[in-house]
Each structure stands twice: as structure tokens, then as C-alpha cells.
Tab-separated table of C-alpha atoms in Angstrom:
chain	number	residue	atom	x	y	z
A	1	MET	CA	2.687	-34.443	-14.534
A	2	GLU	CA	-0.317	-36.175	-12.971
A	3	GLY	CA	1.712	-37.062	-9.891
A	4	ALA	CA	2.760	-33.446	-9.393
A	5	LEU	CA	-0.805	-32.158	-9.783
A	6	ASP	CA	-2.066	-34.779	-7.303
A	7	PRO	CA	-5.696	-34.733	-8.550
A	8	GLY	CA	-8.355	-35.233	-5.902
A	9	SER	CA	-6.256	-33.823	-3.045
A	10	PHE	CA	-6.937	-30.358	-1.647
A	11	ILE	CA	-3.856	-28.130	-1.318
A	12	SER	CA	-4.008	-25.617	1.536
A	13	ASP	CA	-2.480	-22.158	1.272
A	14	GLN	CA	0.357	-23.205	3.607
A	15	ALA	CA	1.201	-26.161	1.343
A	16	CYS	CA	0.773	-24.260	-1.927
A	17	PHE	CA	4.370	-23.048	-2.175
A	18	SER	CA	5.803	-26.583	-1.939
A	19	PHE	CA	3.119	-27.812	-4.325
A	20	VAL	CA	4.048	-25.180	-6.925
A	21	SER	CA	7.758	-25.953	-6.498
A	22	ALA	CA	7.060	-29.527	-7.607
A	23	LEU	CA	5.099	-28.206	-10.605
A	24	ASP	CA	8.025	-25.946	-11.508
A	25	GLU	CA	10.278	-28.980	-11.819
A	26	VAL	CA	7.888	-30.601	-14.296
A	27	ALA	CA	7.564	-27.361	-16.289
A	28	ALA	CA	11.358	-27.056	-16.464
A	29	GLU	CA	11.586	-30.537	-18.007
A	30	ILE	CA	8.968	-29.605	-20.608
A	31	GLY	CA	10.796	-26.359	-21.317
A	32	LYS	CA	13.953	-28.290	-22.233
A	33	LEU	CA	12.040	-29.864	-25.124
A	34	THR	CA	11.384	-26.449	-26.692
A	35	ARG	CA	14.776	-26.540	-28.395
A	36	THR	CA	14.890	-30.219	-29.359
A	37	ASP	CA	11.238	-31.152	-29.940
A	38	PRO	CA	9.027	-28.039	-29.854
A	39	ALA	CA	5.953	-29.833	-31.206
A	40	ARG	CA	6.021	-32.248	-28.272
A	41	ALA	CA	6.679	-29.345	-25.893
A	42	ILE	CA	3.539	-27.595	-27.201
A	43	ALA	CA	1.409	-30.682	-26.589
A	44	LEU	CA	2.803	-31.146	-23.089
A	45	PHE	CA	2.375	-27.468	-22.172
A	46	GLU	CA	-1.253	-27.583	-23.327
A	47	THR	CA	-1.881	-30.789	-21.368
A	48	PHE	CA	-0.260	-29.300	-18.284
A	49	LEU	CA	-2.350	-26.131	-18.630
A	50	ALA	CA	-5.537	-28.180	-18.900
A	51	GLY	CA	-4.536	-30.051	-15.741
A	52	CYS	CA	-3.877	-26.787	-13.896
A	53	TYR	CA	-7.309	-25.422	-14.775
A	54	GLU	CA	-8.815	-28.691	-13.532
A	55	LYS	CA	-6.781	-28.414	-10.302
A	56	ALA	CA	-7.790	-24.810	-9.644
A	57	ASP	CA	-10.833	-25.810	-7.585
A	58	GLU	CA	-8.742	-28.083	-5.382
A	59	LEU	CA	-6.408	-25.550	-3.808
A	60	ASP	CA	-6.242	-22.333	-1.826
A	61	ASP	CA	-4.102	-19.927	-3.812
A	62	SER	CA	-4.289	-16.967	-1.443
A	63	SER	CA	-0.568	-16.382	-1.971
A	64	GLY	CA	-1.008	-16.213	-5.754
A	65	SER	CA	1.904	-18.585	-6.398
A	66	PHE	CA	-0.199	-21.058	-8.382
A	67	GLY	CA	-1.643	-18.295	-10.560
A	68	GLN	CA	1.872	-17.009	-11.261
A	69	PHE	CA	2.941	-20.519	-12.194
A	70	VAL	CA	0.103	-20.865	-14.716
A	71	GLY	CA	1.086	-17.513	-16.241
A	72	ASP	CA	4.678	-18.752	-16.611
A	73	LEU	CA	3.346	-21.945	-18.198
A	74	ILE	CA	1.459	-19.909	-20.806
A	75	CYS	CA	4.647	-17.990	-21.618
A	76	GLY	CA	6.468	-21.324	-22.018
A	77	TRP	CA	3.743	-22.400	-24.430
A	78	ILE	CA	4.259	-19.182	-26.456
A	79	LYS	CA	7.992	-19.855	-26.743
A	80	ALA	CA	7.407	-23.467	-27.783
A	81	ARG	CA	4.992	-22.418	-30.542
A	82	GLN	CA	7.496	-19.871	-31.810
A	83	ALA	CA	10.257	-22.481	-31.816
A	84	SER	CA	8.027	-24.799	-33.856
A	85	GLY	CA	7.441	-22.131	-36.503
A	86	ALA	CA	3.726	-21.853	-35.697
A	87	ASP	CA	1.724	-19.047	-37.271
A	88	PRO	CA	2.135	-15.918	-35.032
A	89	ASP	CA	-1.422	-14.787	-35.740
A	90	GLU	CA	-2.817	-18.137	-34.623
A	91	THR	CA	-0.743	-18.000	-31.439
A	92	ALA	CA	-1.956	-14.475	-30.691
A	93	ASP	CA	-5.549	-15.439	-31.413
A	94	ARG	CA	-5.398	-18.481	-29.136
A	95	LEU	CA	-3.816	-16.471	-26.325
A	96	LEU	CA	-6.529	-13.828	-26.580
A	97	ALA	CA	-9.191	-16.550	-26.482
A	98	ARG	CA	-7.651	-17.818	-23.255
A	99	MET	CA	-7.575	-14.264	-21.867
A	100	ASP	CA	-11.259	-13.841	-22.728
A	101	ASP	CA	-12.220	-17.116	-21.045
A	102	ASP	CA	-10.332	-16.773	-17.792
A	103	PRO	CA	-12.539	-17.921	-14.887
A	104	TYR	CA	-9.649	-18.129	-12.388
A	105	GLY	CA	-7.852	-14.916	-13.360
A	106	PHE	CA	-4.699	-16.738	-14.478
A	107	CYS	CA	-4.335	-14.362	-17.435
A	108	TYR	CA	-4.759	-11.169	-15.426
A	109	GLN	CA	-2.148	-8.699	-16.744
A	110	ILE	CA	-0.389	-11.535	-18.547
A	111	GLU	CA	0.286	-9.230	-21.483
A	112	GLU	CA	3.315	-7.824	-19.635
A	113	ASP	CA	4.976	-11.258	-19.375
A	114	ALA	CA	3.689	-12.323	-22.787
A	115	ALA	CA	5.371	-9.298	-24.374
A	116	LYS	CA	8.707	-10.617	-23.073
A	117	ALA	CA	7.992	-14.154	-24.277
A	118	PHE	CA	7.008	-13.169	-27.803
A	119	ASP	CA	9.614	-12.717	-30.504
A	120	LYS	CA	9.362	-9.723	-32.835
A	121	ALA	CA	6.855	-11.343	-35.210
A	122	GLY	CA	4.765	-12.741	-32.385
A	123	LEU	CA	4.614	-9.417	-30.554
A	124	ALA	CA	3.584	-7.636	-33.755
A	125	ALA	CA	0.798	-10.168	-34.330
A	126	PHE	CA	-0.389	-9.928	-30.731
A	127	GLU	CA	-0.442	-6.134	-30.917
A	128	ARG	CA	-2.284	-6.243	-34.253
A	129	HIS	CA	-5.035	-8.511	-32.917
A	130	ILE	CA	-5.539	-6.334	-29.831
A	131	ARG	CA	-5.584	-3.222	-31.990
A	132	GLU	CA	-8.309	-4.734	-34.159
A	133	ARG	CA	-10.396	-5.438	-31.079
A	134	PHE	CA	-9.793	-1.946	-29.730
A	135	ASP	CA	-10.846	-0.344	-33.019
A	136	ALA	CA	-13.962	-2.533	-33.216
A	137	ALA	CA	-14.976	-1.623	-29.666
A	138	SER	CA	-14.365	2.072	-30.402
A	139	LYS	CA	-16.838	1.965	-33.290
A	140	ALA	CA	-19.483	-0.160	-31.567
A	141	LYS	CA	-22.527	1.211	-29.764
A	142	ALA	CA	-23.766	0.312	-26.298
A	143	LEU	CA	-25.652	-2.994	-26.091
A	144	PRO	CA	-28.872	-2.739	-24.034
A	145	GLY	CA	-29.379	-5.688	-21.720
A	146	LYS	CA	-25.784	-6.876	-21.943
A	147	PRO	CA	-23.622	-7.086	-18.783
A	148	PRO	CA	-20.994	-4.351	-18.236
A	149	GLY	CA	-18.138	-6.708	-19.168
A	150	ASP	CA	-19.575	-7.120	-22.661
A	151	GLN	CA	-20.191	-3.437	-23.303
A	152	PRO	CA	-18.046	-1.737	-25.975
A	153	GLU	CA	-16.858	0.990	-23.587
A	154	TYR	CA	-15.499	-1.593	-21.141
A	155	LEU	CA	-13.805	-3.576	-23.926
A	156	ARG	CA	-12.342	-0.410	-25.408
A	157	ARG	CA	-10.864	0.540	-22.036
A	158	ARG	CA	-9.561	-2.997	-21.467
A	159	TYR	CA	-7.849	-3.243	-24.854
A	160	SER	CA	-6.415	0.260	-24.581
A	161	GLU	CA	-4.750	-0.725	-21.281
A	162	THR	CA	-3.321	-3.842	-22.912
A	163	LEU	CA	-1.953	-1.796	-25.807
A	164	ARG	CA	-0.378	0.646	-23.363
A	165	LYS	CA	1.492	-2.186	-21.645
A	166	LEU	CA	2.703	-3.556	-24.960
A	167	TYR	CA	3.905	-0.166	-26.186
A	168	LEU	CA	5.614	0.433	-22.859
A	169	ALA	CA	7.333	-2.974	-23.068
A	170	GLN	CA	8.519	-2.061	-26.572
A	171	LYS	CA	9.380	1.499	-25.501
A	172	ASN	CA	7.341	2.614	-28.510
A	173	VAL	CA	6.828	6.277	-27.651
A	174	ALA	CA	5.154	7.262	-30.940
A	175	ALA	CA	2.524	4.500	-30.720
A	176	TYR	CA	1.889	5.203	-27.037
A	177	ILE	CA	1.352	8.922	-27.623
A	178	ALA	CA	-0.889	8.219	-30.616
A	179	LEU	CA	-3.042	5.942	-28.449
A	180	THR	CA	-3.431	8.609	-25.762
A	181	GLY	CA	-4.684	10.918	-28.489
A	182	GLN	CA	-7.612	8.515	-28.917
A	183	THR	CA	-8.288	7.727	-25.261
A	184	GLY	CA	-7.133	10.840	-23.439
A	185	LEU	CA	-3.848	11.501	-21.661
A	186	THR	CA	-3.594	10.637	-17.961
A	187	ALA	CA	-1.003	11.149	-15.225
A	188	GLN	CA	-0.231	7.415	-15.473
A	189	ASP	CA	0.541	7.875	-19.175
A	190	CYS	CA	2.903	10.740	-18.415
A	191	HIS	CA	4.637	8.581	-15.826
A	192	ALA	CA	5.043	5.743	-18.347
A	193	LEU	CA	6.440	8.053	-21.029
A	194	ALA	CA	8.768	9.740	-18.540
A	195	THR	CA	10.229	6.383	-17.500
A	196	ILE	CA	10.969	5.571	-21.133
A	197	PHE	CA	12.914	8.799	-21.562
A	198	VAL	CA	14.708	8.252	-18.253
A	199	THR	CA	15.947	4.854	-19.472
A	200	ARG	CA	17.032	6.524	-22.729
A	201	ARG	CA	18.986	9.081	-20.675
A	202	LYS	CA	16.982	12.002	-21.976
A	203	PRO	CA	16.212	13.890	-18.732
A	204	GLU	CA	14.882	17.026	-20.446
A	205	GLU	CA	12.190	15.068	-22.331
A	206	ALA	CA	11.418	13.051	-19.211
A	207	LEU	CA	11.039	16.245	-17.154
A	208	ALA	CA	8.565	17.690	-19.641
A	209	TRP	CA	6.317	14.624	-19.336
A	210	VAL	CA	6.684	14.580	-15.552
A	211	GLU	CA	5.571	18.184	-15.209
A	212	ARG	CA	2.665	17.557	-17.557
A	213	GLY	CA	1.639	14.541	-15.502
A	214	ILE	CA	1.826	16.438	-12.207
A	215	ALA	CA	-0.441	19.127	-13.643
A	216	LEU	CA	-2.964	16.479	-14.749
A	217	ASP	CA	-2.846	14.747	-11.368
A	218	ARG	CA	-3.588	17.973	-9.527
A	219	GLU	CA	-6.819	18.275	-11.483
A	220	LYS	CA	-8.104	15.107	-9.774
A	221	PRO	CA	-10.838	15.816	-7.209
A	222	HIS	CA	-9.677	13.182	-4.709
A	223	GLY	CA	-6.107	14.256	-4.089
A	224	VAL	CA	-2.774	12.949	-5.297
A	225	THR	CA	-2.775	9.495	-6.882
A	226	ARG	CA	-0.062	6.875	-6.763
A	227	ALA	CA	1.136	8.047	-10.171
A	228	GLY	CA	1.228	11.572	-8.784
A	229	PHE	CA	3.495	10.530	-5.907
A	230	GLU	CA	5.836	8.770	-8.315
A	231	LEU	CA	5.871	11.737	-10.674
A	232	THR	CA	6.757	14.039	-7.787
A	233	ARG	CA	9.647	11.795	-6.794
A	234	ILE	CA	10.972	11.577	-10.369
A	235	HIS	CA	10.534	15.337	-10.801
A	236	ARG	CA	12.948	16.078	-7.956
A	237	GLU	CA	15.434	13.484	-9.124
A	238	LEU	CA	15.443	14.965	-12.628
A	239	LEU	CA	15.821	18.519	-11.380
A	240	THR	CA	18.822	17.446	-9.305
A	241	LYS	CA	20.318	15.552	-12.239
A	242	LEU	CA	19.917	18.629	-14.451
A	243	GLY	CA	21.762	20.829	-11.948
A	244	ARG	CA	18.604	22.455	-10.640
A	245	GLY	CA	18.839	21.148	-7.103
A	246	ASN	CA	17.556	24.387	-5.538
A	247	GLU	CA	14.348	24.045	-7.539
A	248	ALA	CA	13.965	20.485	-6.255
A	249	ILE	CA	14.354	21.690	-2.665
A	250	GLN	CA	11.813	24.461	-3.165
A	251	ALA	CA	9.353	22.012	-4.698
A	252	ALA	CA	9.770	19.656	-1.727
A	253	TRP	CA	9.407	22.595	0.660
A	254	ALA	CA	6.158	23.673	-1.023
A	255	ASP	CA	4.815	20.121	-0.658
A	256	PHE	CA	5.796	20.064	3.021
A	257	LEU	CA	4.042	23.360	3.683
A	258	GLU	CA	0.909	22.031	2.015
A	259	GLU	CA	0.913	18.734	3.935
A	260	PRO	CA	3.451	18.689	6.791
A	261	ASP	CA	3.984	15.043	7.685
A	262	LYS	CA	6.901	12.692	8.250
A	263	TYR	CA	6.972	11.588	4.611
A	264	ALA	CA	7.179	15.116	3.205
A	265	TYR	CA	9.835	15.900	5.820
A	266	GLU	CA	11.876	12.860	4.796
A	267	GLU	CA	11.710	13.818	1.108
A	268	LEU	CA	12.783	17.376	1.925
A	269	MET	CA	15.756	16.315	4.028
A	270	LYS	CA	16.970	13.936	1.292
A	271	LEU	CA	17.455	16.931	-0.995
A	272	VAL	CA	18.912	19.414	1.479
A	273	PRO	CA	22.738	19.556	1.569
A	274	ARG	CA	24.160	17.932	4.700
A	275	ALA	CA	25.621	21.196	5.984
A	276	GLU	CA	22.194	22.895	5.820
A	277	ARG	CA	20.068	20.159	7.391
A	278	THR	CA	20.000	21.667	10.884
A	279	VAL	CA	18.714	24.972	9.548
A	280	TRP	CA	16.126	23.294	7.329
A	281	HIS	CA	15.041	21.036	10.173
A	282	GLU	CA	14.275	23.991	12.416
A	283	LYS	CA	12.538	25.754	9.567
A	284	ALA	CA	10.363	22.701	8.917
A	285	MET	CA	9.502	22.241	12.581
A	286	ASP	CA	8.493	25.881	12.950
A	287	ALA	CA	6.269	25.600	9.868
A	288	ALA	CA	4.644	22.307	10.888
A	289	LYS	CA	1.075	23.405	11.503
A	290	GLY	CA	-2.342	22.373	10.287
A	291	PRO	CA	-5.541	20.517	11.112
A	292	ASP	CA	-4.167	17.002	10.567
A	293	LEU	CA	-3.327	16.090	14.155
A	294	ARG	CA	-2.235	12.555	13.336
A	295	SER	CA	0.334	13.703	10.772
A	296	LEU	CA	1.792	16.300	13.122
A	297	ILE	CA	2.037	13.832	16.013
A	298	GLU	CA	3.802	11.317	13.779
A	299	LEU	CA	6.124	14.024	12.452
A	300	PHE	CA	7.235	15.141	15.932
A	301	LEU	CA	7.652	11.544	17.057
A	302	GLU	CA	9.752	10.735	13.987
A	303	THR	CA	11.969	13.779	14.485
A	304	LYS	CA	12.204	13.255	18.287
A	305	GLU	CA	10.774	16.719	18.926
A	306	THR	CA	9.289	15.849	22.309
A	307	GLU	CA	8.672	19.423	23.473
A	308	ARG	CA	6.943	20.337	20.222
A	309	LEU	CA	4.854	17.183	20.581
A	310	ALA	CA	3.933	18.233	24.113
A	311	GLU	CA	2.935	21.706	22.927
A	312	LEU	CA	0.802	20.163	20.176
A	313	VAL	CA	-1.047	17.842	22.570
A	314	ARG	CA	-1.505	20.633	25.107
A	315	GLY	CA	-3.184	22.807	22.499
A	316	ALA	CA	-5.446	20.099	21.095
A	317	THR	CA	-9.014	19.707	22.258
A	318	GLY	CA	-10.168	16.495	23.921
A	319	LYS	CA	-12.502	15.903	20.999
A	320	ALA	CA	-9.638	16.203	18.492
A	321	LEU	CA	-7.480	13.798	20.495
A	322	SER	CA	-10.279	11.238	20.780
A	323	GLU	CA	-10.861	11.404	17.019
A	324	THR	CA	-7.204	10.670	16.279
A	325	THR	CA	-6.220	7.050	15.678
A	326	HIS	CA	-4.431	5.180	18.457
A	327	TYR	CA	-1.641	4.399	15.982
A	328	ALA	CA	-0.535	7.988	16.585
A	329	THR	CA	-1.785	8.759	20.103
A	330	GLU	CA	-0.487	5.591	21.788
A	331	PRO	CA	3.203	6.063	20.892
A	332	ALA	CA	2.801	9.759	21.732
A	333	ALA	CA	1.402	8.889	25.166
A	334	LYS	CA	4.286	6.520	25.850
A	335	LYS	CA	6.773	9.172	24.767
A	336	LEU	CA	5.280	11.805	27.064
A	337	GLU	CA	4.669	9.680	30.170
A	338	ARG	CA	7.948	10.530	31.887
A	339	ALA	CA	8.406	14.238	31.146
A	340	HIS	CA	4.744	15.242	30.722
A	341	PRO	CA	2.490	12.796	32.617
A	342	ASP	CA	-0.431	15.246	32.497
A	343	LEU	CA	-0.398	15.204	28.691
A	344	ALA	CA	0.138	11.453	28.547
A	345	ALA	CA	-2.937	11.086	30.772
A	346	ARG	CA	-4.979	13.141	28.292
A	347	LEU	CA	-3.899	10.863	25.467
A	348	TRP	CA	-4.626	7.623	27.350
A	349	ARG	CA	-7.996	9.007	28.416
A	350	ALA	CA	-8.817	10.078	24.833
A	351	GLN	CA	-8.020	6.601	23.532
A	352	GLY	CA	-10.283	4.974	26.078
A	353	MET	CA	-13.106	7.434	25.454
A	354	ARG	CA	-12.899	6.941	21.693
A	355	ILE	CA	-13.463	3.195	22.013
A	356	VAL	CA	-16.217	3.365	24.638
A	357	ASP	CA	-18.067	6.213	22.938
A	358	GLY	CA	-17.903	4.227	19.696
A	359	GLY	CA	-19.387	1.146	21.378
A	360	LYS	CA	-16.513	-1.063	20.211
A	361	SER	CA	-17.037	-3.715	22.862
A	362	LYS	CA	-14.443	-6.151	21.528
A	363	TYR	CA	-11.747	-3.618	22.456
A	364	TYR	CA	-12.911	-3.052	26.041
A	365	ASP	CA	-9.844	-4.857	27.406
A	366	ALA	CA	-7.736	-2.159	25.762
A	367	VAL	CA	-10.010	0.510	27.258
A	368	ILE	CA	-9.378	-0.699	30.807
A	369	SER	CA	-5.645	-0.683	30.115
A	370	ASN	CA	-5.885	2.860	28.683
A	371	PHE	CA	-7.777	4.187	31.694
A	372	GLU	CA	-5.418	2.425	34.078
A	373	ARG	CA	-2.466	4.195	32.493
A	374	ALA	CA	-4.397	7.476	32.459
A	375	HIS	CA	-5.072	7.050	36.193
A	376	ARG	CA	-1.381	6.490	36.969
A	377	CYS	CA	-0.336	9.493	34.872
A	378	TYR	CA	-2.902	11.756	36.530
A	379	GLU	CA	-1.589	10.667	39.945
A	380	ARG	CA	2.029	11.318	38.933
A	381	ALA	CA	1.035	14.775	37.672
A	382	GLY	CA	-0.880	15.558	40.893
A	383	LEU	CA	-4.154	15.844	38.985
A	384	ALA	CA	-6.444	13.633	41.060
A	385	ALA	CA	-9.360	15.939	40.274
A	386	GLU	CA	-8.943	15.265	36.552
A	387	TRP	CA	-9.200	11.536	37.176
A	388	GLU	CA	-12.299	12.013	39.312
A	389	ASP	CA	-13.844	14.060	36.507
A	390	THR	CA	-13.121	11.179	34.112
A	391	VAL	CA	-14.828	8.732	36.483
A	392	ARG	CA	-17.905	10.975	36.774
A	393	GLN	CA	-18.139	11.348	33.016
A	394	MET	CA	-17.900	7.597	32.461
A	395	ARG	CA	-20.603	6.927	35.057
A	396	ALA	CA	-22.917	9.520	33.538
A	397	SER	CA	-22.458	8.498	29.906
A	398	HIS	CA	-21.953	4.735	30.052
A	399	HIS	CA	-23.757	3.456	33.168
A	400	ARG	CA	-25.875	1.123	31.018
A	401	LYS	CA	-22.828	-0.851	29.878
A	402	ALA	CA	-23.049	-3.030	32.971
A	403	GLY	CA	-20.332	-5.555	32.171
A	404	PHE	CA	-17.795	-2.934	31.200
A	405	MET	CA	-18.689	-0.528	34.009
A	406	ALA	CA	-18.182	-3.260	36.622
A	407	ARG	CA	-14.577	-3.532	35.484
A	408	PHE	CA	-14.195	0.238	35.276
A	409	GLU	CA	-15.631	0.709	38.798
A	410	ALA	CA	-13.101	-1.803	40.118
A	411	LEU	CA	-10.361	0.310	38.540
A	412	ALA	CA	-11.869	3.529	39.883
A	413	ALA	CA	-12.138	2.088	43.425
A	414	GLY	CA	-8.483	1.098	43.466
A	415	PRO	CA	-7.044	-2.067	45.039
A	416	GLY	CA	-8.322	-1.288	48.575
A	417	PRO	CA	-6.720	-2.603	51.791
A	418	ASP	CA	-7.383	-6.251	50.972
A	419	GLY	CA	-7.955	-6.080	47.232
A	420	PRO	CA	-5.609	-7.148	44.481
A	421	SER	CA	-2.654	-4.872	43.899
A	422	SER	CA	-1.636	-3.588	40.484
A	423	PHE	CA	0.998	-5.272	38.371
A	424	LEU	CA	3.412	-2.399	39.047
A	425	ASP	CA	2.891	-2.634	42.820
A	426	ARG	CA	3.424	-6.397	42.778
A	427	ALA	CA	6.606	-5.972	40.776
A	428	LYS	CA	7.980	-3.349	43.180
A	429	LYS	CA	7.171	-5.534	46.165
A	430	ARG	CA	8.933	-8.532	44.667
A	431	TRP	CA	12.003	-6.487	43.746
A	432	GLY	CA	12.177	-4.963	47.218
A	433	GLY	CA	11.809	-8.373	48.894
A	434	ARG	CA	14.698	-9.815	46.922
A	435	HIS	CA	17.057	-6.875	47.237
A	436	GLY	CA	16.194	-5.459	50.647
A	437	ARG	CA	14.515	-2.346	49.291
A	438	GLY	CA	11.209	-0.858	50.138
A	439	ASP	CA	8.755	0.754	47.711
A	440	SER	CA	10.146	3.627	45.765
């Protein structure tokens, strides 16, 4: 055990996986004693846990593998105590004490794994102890001068979440619903209850909770939550399973109309019968409108609707394009370079302007590359005047950025008769020299 923990040596994040693998081997040997000598297994698990807490300051656990290992070790300790016939209440009490004093976060959300490790008596004791703490916190008043983590409201919320996870692990619908009556029902609760009924193959009951959860989620001021997305997905699956596929399609269509993006499109097309996909595709493309330029660009790129993409870019203002992230505008510019160089030039120019106007100097290399591509696209489109306008605007707005403007002026001046040629020109020259071709 001591050899595996290697006290005094620092374990880097890169070495942590191998380090934990060696610890796993030791834990497996201790686990074998649970059946034959549980009392000794308890003592060894507790010693190993103490060693792990001591080791915690001597490693970089960015990957979380060491924390997961300690959680597994605690579950092994629970099983060993149960095998020894230890008092379930004492085990639950000691686990909760460890959860309360958890400086390294090893017990974060451990109740989910602990619920699987406990036998029936142990789980009942654990639930009972948490319930007592929840009830006590519910009756207590705020404590002036105490930190937030010691306030009754925080403890009440913490213990209610733990109880939810235990009831969900037990699939105890009645207890879960009763708890929400005390704390308030949320969309996450509806999702949890729906999943229980799905596993019980009761789609009608599951659908009722899903629809209730979706209604609650829509009341949120900050848009759809993660639970809301999951509820929407389950809602369509349940409608399809119940023979109400048309309702599922209409629900997906309503969502697409509200927020037309590639994700809503994908969900819609999953539900549409294969024979109707062409019709629904055209219908979706015609309806794809709205102020979210990024989402529309990504949608048309995903669906390979190049002409619709071109129309979208043509109708967008320069300000709107410059405010759109390069994660959308860059692939759009590359897509449009061949068939619509004028529009590609607008996109490359907008990307460069966004960075320079924002003063993001560490990205100035990318700016030069953007303007270089914009220049080439303007030339291909026969829009030299547009490039000259870009140069004038840069000189007027950013002349004080001396270091950057020196590089931009070199680009604006071009290679000159004796200056360095562009990468593309050098490549063409080399190809022509090797294969007897001139520039083309």
C-alpha cells in the first residue's frame, strides 16, 4: 500500500492514470478480503483512505481519476462493513461525517455510487439519516454571521438533492413526489420521474411528466435548460412510441420555426418519414429566417445549401458579419470562395475587421491572413475598388497601430517588382518550372 502511494513523490497529471492503475491493484486485493475476512478488509480500506487523503497534496488530479478511485474505495469500505455485520446506522453516520469534511471533493455526488454499494438495510439507514438532516435544516432559522455553507437554506437544498438521487436510484416514485411537494417541482424532477416510468415501460405516465416538465422549463427567464432539451427529446420519442408520430413532427417543426439551426433541423429530419424528407427539407430551408446569423450560416453549411448561404451573406450588413464568430464565417468564406468570391471577400474582410476593431493584438497574424484572402477574392471578383476602400478604412481607423499597420501596408502595396512573391505565386512558379507550364 505504501509502495503504491509513493509518499513524498509528486505525481503529474500525465502520470496520474498509471499511478491510479497501481492503486487499483492494491484495492482489488483488499476487496478480496471482504468475503473471507471483512474486519481486516475494513481496517485496510480505512488505512488506504487515510493514505489517499495524505497523498492528495502530492499530485495533479486534473483528470479526476484519483478522485474517482477514492470514491470507489469508500464504496468498497461500505461493502466490507456490511459483510462484517456492522451497524447500518453507524456506517451511514460515518459516511455522512466524511461527506461533511471533504476538503478535496472526493465525496462529491458520492451518494449515487453509495446507493449502489449499500444493501437494503444500509440504504434505508443512509436515507433516514439524510432525511433527519433535511428536516432539521427545514425547521432551522438563518444564522447571522455564519458562512453560506452553514446556513440552513443551503443545507436543506443540499440534503434535498441527495434524497432525490437516492429516491431515483431506488425508483421510489412516491417518496420522490412527496419530496417535491416540500421543495417545489422542477423540470429536472419531471425528467427524473419520466425516466423512471420509461424504464417501467409506462409511456403514458412518462409523457405526462415530460409535458409537465416542458411547461415548467418554458417559464425559466433564461431560455431552455439542459433538462428542457432532454425532455423535448424524450417527448418526441414517446409520441412516436405511442403512435402519435405526426404530433412529434409538428412539435419538432414548431421548435425549428422558433430557432432555425442545424440541431433543430437534424431533430426534425430524424422524425420525418424517409419518403417525405425532400419535401420537408425544402420547407425547412424556405422557413429558415431570423436574426441569428451564426445559426443560419451553420444550417446552410450543414445542409450544403450554398446558394442559400450566398443569399444570406449578400443580404447581411457588414456590421452583422463582423459581429458573427469566425467559427461560422470562416468555413462559410471557404465554401464561397470559388463560386462567389465577392461574398467570400466580405466574410474574410469582416473577420479581419472584427479582430482589429476589438484590439485583439495576439490574433493579428490571423488578421493579415484574413485580409490577404480578402484581397485575392476581391481581385478574382473584379472588385479592386472594394479592396482599396478597405485599405483606406484601415488607414483611417487604425493608423496608430504602428506594428500591425506596417505589416498591413506591406500587404496593401503588393509584392512589387523585386519584392517577395505570395505563397500561391511561388507555388505556381515551381509547378510550372517542373512541368513546363507557365502561370495560369
